[in-house]
Coordinates of C-alpha atoms in Angstrom, one line a residue:
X1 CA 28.1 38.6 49.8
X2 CA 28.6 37.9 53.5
X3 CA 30.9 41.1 53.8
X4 CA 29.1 43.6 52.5
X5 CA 28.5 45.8 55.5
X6 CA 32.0 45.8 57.3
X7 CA 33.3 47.3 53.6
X8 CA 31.2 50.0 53.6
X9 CA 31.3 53.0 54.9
X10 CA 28.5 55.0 57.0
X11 CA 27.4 56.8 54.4
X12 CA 27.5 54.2 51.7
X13 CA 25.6 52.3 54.5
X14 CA 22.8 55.0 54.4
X15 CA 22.5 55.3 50.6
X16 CA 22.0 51.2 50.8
X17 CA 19.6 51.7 53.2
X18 CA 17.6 54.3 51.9
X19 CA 18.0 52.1 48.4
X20 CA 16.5 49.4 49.9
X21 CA 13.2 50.8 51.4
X22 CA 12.5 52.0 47.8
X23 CA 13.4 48.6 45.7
X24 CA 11.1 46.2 44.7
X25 CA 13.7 43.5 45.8
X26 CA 17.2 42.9 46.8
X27 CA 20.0 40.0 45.1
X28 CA 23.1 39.0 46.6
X29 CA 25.8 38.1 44.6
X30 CA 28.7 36.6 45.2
X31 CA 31.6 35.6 42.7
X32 CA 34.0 32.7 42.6
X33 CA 37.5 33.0 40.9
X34 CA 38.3 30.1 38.7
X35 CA 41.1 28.5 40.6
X36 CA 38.1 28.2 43.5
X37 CA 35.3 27.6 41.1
X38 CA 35.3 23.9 41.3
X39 CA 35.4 23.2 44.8
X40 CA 32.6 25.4 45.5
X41 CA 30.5 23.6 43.0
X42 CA 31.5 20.2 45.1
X43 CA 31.0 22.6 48.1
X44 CA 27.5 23.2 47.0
X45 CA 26.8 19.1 45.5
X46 CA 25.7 20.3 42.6
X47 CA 25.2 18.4 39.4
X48 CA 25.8 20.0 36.0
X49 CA 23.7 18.0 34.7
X50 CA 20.6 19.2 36.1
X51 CA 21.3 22.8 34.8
X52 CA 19.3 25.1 32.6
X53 CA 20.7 26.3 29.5
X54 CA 21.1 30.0 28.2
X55 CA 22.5 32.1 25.6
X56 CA 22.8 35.7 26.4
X57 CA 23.3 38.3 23.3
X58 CA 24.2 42.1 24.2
X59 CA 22.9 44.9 21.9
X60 CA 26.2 48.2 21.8
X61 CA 28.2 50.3 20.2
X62 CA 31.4 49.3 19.7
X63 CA 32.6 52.0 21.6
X64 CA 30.3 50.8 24.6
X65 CA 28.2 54.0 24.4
X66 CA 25.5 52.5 26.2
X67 CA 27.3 51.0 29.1
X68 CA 28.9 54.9 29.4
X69 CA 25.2 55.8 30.0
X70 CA 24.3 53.5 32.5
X71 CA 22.3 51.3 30.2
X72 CA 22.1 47.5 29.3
X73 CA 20.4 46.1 26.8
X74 CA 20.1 42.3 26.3
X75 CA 18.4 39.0 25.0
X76 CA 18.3 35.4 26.0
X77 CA 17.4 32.5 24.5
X78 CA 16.3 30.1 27.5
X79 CA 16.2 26.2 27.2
X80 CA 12.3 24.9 27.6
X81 CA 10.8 28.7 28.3
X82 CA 11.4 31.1 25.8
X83 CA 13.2 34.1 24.8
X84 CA 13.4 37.3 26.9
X85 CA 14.6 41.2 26.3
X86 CA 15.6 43.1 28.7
X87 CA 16.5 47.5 29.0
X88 CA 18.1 47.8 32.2
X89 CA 19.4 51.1 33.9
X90 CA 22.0 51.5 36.6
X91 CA 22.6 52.9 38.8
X92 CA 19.2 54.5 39.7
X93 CA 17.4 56.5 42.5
X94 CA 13.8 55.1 42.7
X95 CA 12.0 58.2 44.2
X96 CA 13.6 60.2 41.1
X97 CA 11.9 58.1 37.8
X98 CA 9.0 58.7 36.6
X99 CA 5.8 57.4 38.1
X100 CA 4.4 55.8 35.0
X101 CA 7.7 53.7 34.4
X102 CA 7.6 53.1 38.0
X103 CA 4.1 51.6 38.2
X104 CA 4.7 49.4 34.8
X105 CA 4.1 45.8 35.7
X106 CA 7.6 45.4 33.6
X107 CA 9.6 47.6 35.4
X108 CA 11.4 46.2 38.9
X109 CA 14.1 48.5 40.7
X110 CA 16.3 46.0 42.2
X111 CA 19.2 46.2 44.4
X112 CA 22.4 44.1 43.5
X113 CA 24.6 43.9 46.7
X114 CA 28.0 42.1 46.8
X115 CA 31.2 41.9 49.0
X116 CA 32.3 45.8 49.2
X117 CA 29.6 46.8 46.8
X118 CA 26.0 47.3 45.8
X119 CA 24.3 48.8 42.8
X120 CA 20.2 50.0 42.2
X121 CA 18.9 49.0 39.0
X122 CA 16.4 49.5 37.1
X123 CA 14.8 46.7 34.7
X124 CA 12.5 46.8 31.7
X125 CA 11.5 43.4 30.8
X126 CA 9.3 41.4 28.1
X127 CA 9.0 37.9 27.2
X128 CA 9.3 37.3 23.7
X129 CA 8.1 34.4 21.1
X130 CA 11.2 31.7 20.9
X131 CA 12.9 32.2 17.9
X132 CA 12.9 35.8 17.6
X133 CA 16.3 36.4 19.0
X134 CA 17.7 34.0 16.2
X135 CA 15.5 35.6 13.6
X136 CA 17.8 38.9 14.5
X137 CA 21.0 37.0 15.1
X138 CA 20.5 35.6 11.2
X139 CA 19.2 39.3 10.2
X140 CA 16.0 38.5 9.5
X141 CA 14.3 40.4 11.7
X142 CA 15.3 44.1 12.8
X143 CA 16.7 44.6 16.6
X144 CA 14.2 47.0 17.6
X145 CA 11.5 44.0 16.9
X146 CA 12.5 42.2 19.9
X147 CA 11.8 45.0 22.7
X148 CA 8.3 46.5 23.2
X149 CA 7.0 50.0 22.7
X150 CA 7.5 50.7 26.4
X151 CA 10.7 49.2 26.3
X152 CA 11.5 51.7 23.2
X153 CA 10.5 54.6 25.1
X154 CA 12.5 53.8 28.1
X155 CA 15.8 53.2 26.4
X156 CA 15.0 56.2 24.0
X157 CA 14.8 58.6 27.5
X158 CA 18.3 57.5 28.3
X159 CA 20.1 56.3 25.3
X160 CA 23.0 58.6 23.9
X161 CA 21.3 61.3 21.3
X162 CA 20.6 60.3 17.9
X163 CA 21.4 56.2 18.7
X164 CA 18.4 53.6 17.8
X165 CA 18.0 50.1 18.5
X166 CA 19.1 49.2 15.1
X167 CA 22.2 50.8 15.2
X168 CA 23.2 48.8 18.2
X169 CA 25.5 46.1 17.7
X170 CA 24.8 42.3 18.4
X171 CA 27.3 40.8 20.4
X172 CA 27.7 37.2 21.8
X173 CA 26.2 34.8 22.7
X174 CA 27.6 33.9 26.1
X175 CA 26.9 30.8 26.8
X176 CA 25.3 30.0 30.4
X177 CA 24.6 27.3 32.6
X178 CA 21.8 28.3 35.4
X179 CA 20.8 25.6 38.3
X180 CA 18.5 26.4 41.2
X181 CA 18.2 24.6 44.5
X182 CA 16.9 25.2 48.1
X183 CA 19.4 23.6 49.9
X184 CA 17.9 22.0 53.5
X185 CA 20.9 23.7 55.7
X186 CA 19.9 27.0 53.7
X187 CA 16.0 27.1 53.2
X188 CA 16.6 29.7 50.7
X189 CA 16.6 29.5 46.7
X190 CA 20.5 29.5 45.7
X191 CA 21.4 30.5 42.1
X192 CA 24.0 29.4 40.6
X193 CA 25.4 30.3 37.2
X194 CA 28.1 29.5 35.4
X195 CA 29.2 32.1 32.3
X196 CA 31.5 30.4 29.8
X197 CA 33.3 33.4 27.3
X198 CA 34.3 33.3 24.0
X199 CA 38.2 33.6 25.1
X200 CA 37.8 30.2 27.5
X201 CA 37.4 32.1 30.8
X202 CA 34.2 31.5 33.0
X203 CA 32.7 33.3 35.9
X204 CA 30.7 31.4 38.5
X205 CA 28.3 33.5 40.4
X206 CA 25.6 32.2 43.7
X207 CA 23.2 34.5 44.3
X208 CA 19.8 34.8 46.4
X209 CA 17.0 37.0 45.8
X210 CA 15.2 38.5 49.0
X211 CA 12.6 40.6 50.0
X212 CA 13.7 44.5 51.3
X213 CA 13.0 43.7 54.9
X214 CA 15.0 40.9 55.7
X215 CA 18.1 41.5 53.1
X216 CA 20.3 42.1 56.8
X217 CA 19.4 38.8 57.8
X218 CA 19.5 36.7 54.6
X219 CA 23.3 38.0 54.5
X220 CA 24.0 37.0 57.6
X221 CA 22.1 33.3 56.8
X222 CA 23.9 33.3 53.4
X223 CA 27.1 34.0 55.1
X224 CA 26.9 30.7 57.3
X225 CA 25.8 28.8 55.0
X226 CA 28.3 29.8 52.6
X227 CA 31.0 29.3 55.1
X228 CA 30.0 25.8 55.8
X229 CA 30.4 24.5 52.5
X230 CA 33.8 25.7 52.6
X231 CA 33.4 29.1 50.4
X232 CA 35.4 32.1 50.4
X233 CA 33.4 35.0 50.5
X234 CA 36.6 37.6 50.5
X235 CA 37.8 37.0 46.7
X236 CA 37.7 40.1 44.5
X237 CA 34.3 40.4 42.8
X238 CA 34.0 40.6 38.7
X239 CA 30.9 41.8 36.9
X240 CA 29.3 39.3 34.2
X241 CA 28.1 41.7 31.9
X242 CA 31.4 43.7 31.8
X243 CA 33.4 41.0 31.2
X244 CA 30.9 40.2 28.1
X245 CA 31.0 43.7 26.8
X246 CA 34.6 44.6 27.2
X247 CA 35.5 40.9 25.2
X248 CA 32.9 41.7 22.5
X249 CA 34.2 45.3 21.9
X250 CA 37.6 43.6 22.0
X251 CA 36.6 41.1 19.1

């Protein structure tokens, strides 16, 4: 997170920039390997307890078709909110979709940025009664039920030819641990999440949203802040999702 611009090169520095005047917001990310996972947490004082928790379900081939095509397509059950779907696209160029997806309340082009890295995205989102995501997971209730007509039409414009939502494969749940906090040396919101796999690995990820303008600045606070809890910022970086979809097509 903190190292994101001596990694890059000038013109990967350009295409962030130019990225970032388009997006709705930016997220940095940053990783922690297991061996360093628990310090950081002890780093950070946080309590387990006081965690949200989630299960995440990916829709694929087994082949991972979609992910080929730049697409995601999820679910989450969420403890004391609800259930969400979400059609994601990445990597995209803002100024090149089309105005009526751009201008949908649902649709948010974010920019991930992490140590060495950063990706635009594109995200079609709906909240969705609870229970639903169950009803499909016990197959009472088709796939396609869970995302909405825009949602449909967006994955349908970049979707693989000839693949539905009902063809798509369930896969998961991940199970996920989410806790928020502003801390008073940081005076940002810090997100940290904890992804526990099938196979007994995890991945702990801190992130902070931010608005376009001041994403230069929020590294550079980020980056002190981090460093004074004790946290590497230099480990290599690991992507959740990937890790969920290359296990599931796996098993």
């Amino acid at each position: 997170m903190s190292t994101i611009a001596p990694r890059l090169s000038d013109e990967q520095l350009s295409t962030l920039l130019d990225l970032i005047k388009q997006a709705d917001s930016v997220e940095l990310k940053l990783t922690i390997d297991e061996p360093h996972q628990q310090s950081a947490l002890h780093g950070l004082r946080l309590d387990p307890l006081d965690a949200q928790i989630r299960q995440v379900f990916f829709f694929e081939t087994p082949d991972l078709a979609l992910s080929q095509a730049g697409l995601v397509v999820r679910a989450r059950r969420v403890q004391g909110k609800g259930d969400d779907s979400v059609v994601k696209l990445r990597p995209v160029v803002p100024d090149e979709l089309p105005r009526k997806v751009r201008e949908s309340p649902s649709f948010v082009v974010e920019v991930d940025a992490m140590p060495g890295g950063f990706v635009c995205s594109g995200t079609m989102k709906r909240a969705i009664p609870r229970a639903c995501v169950r009803d499909v997971q016990a197959g009472a209730r088709a796939t396609r039920k869970l995302f909405s007509k825009e949602q449909r039409a967006f994955f349908a414009d970049h979707a693989p030819d000839g693949l539905e939502l009902d063809d798509l494969t369930m896969m998961g749940p991940v199970f996920v641990l989410k806790l928020r906090m502003t801390p008073p040396e940081f005076a940002r919101r810090l997100v940290t999440e904890v992804w526990f796999y099938p196979d007994g690995t995890r991945i702990l990820e801190l992130s902070t949203k931010c608005a376009p303008p001041e994403a230069f600045t929020v590294v550079a606070e980020t980056r002190a802040f981090l460093a004074g809890c004790g946290i590497d910022t230099s480990g290599e970086q690991q992507t959740k999702t990937r890790q969920a979809l290359e296990f599931f097509s796996r098993n």
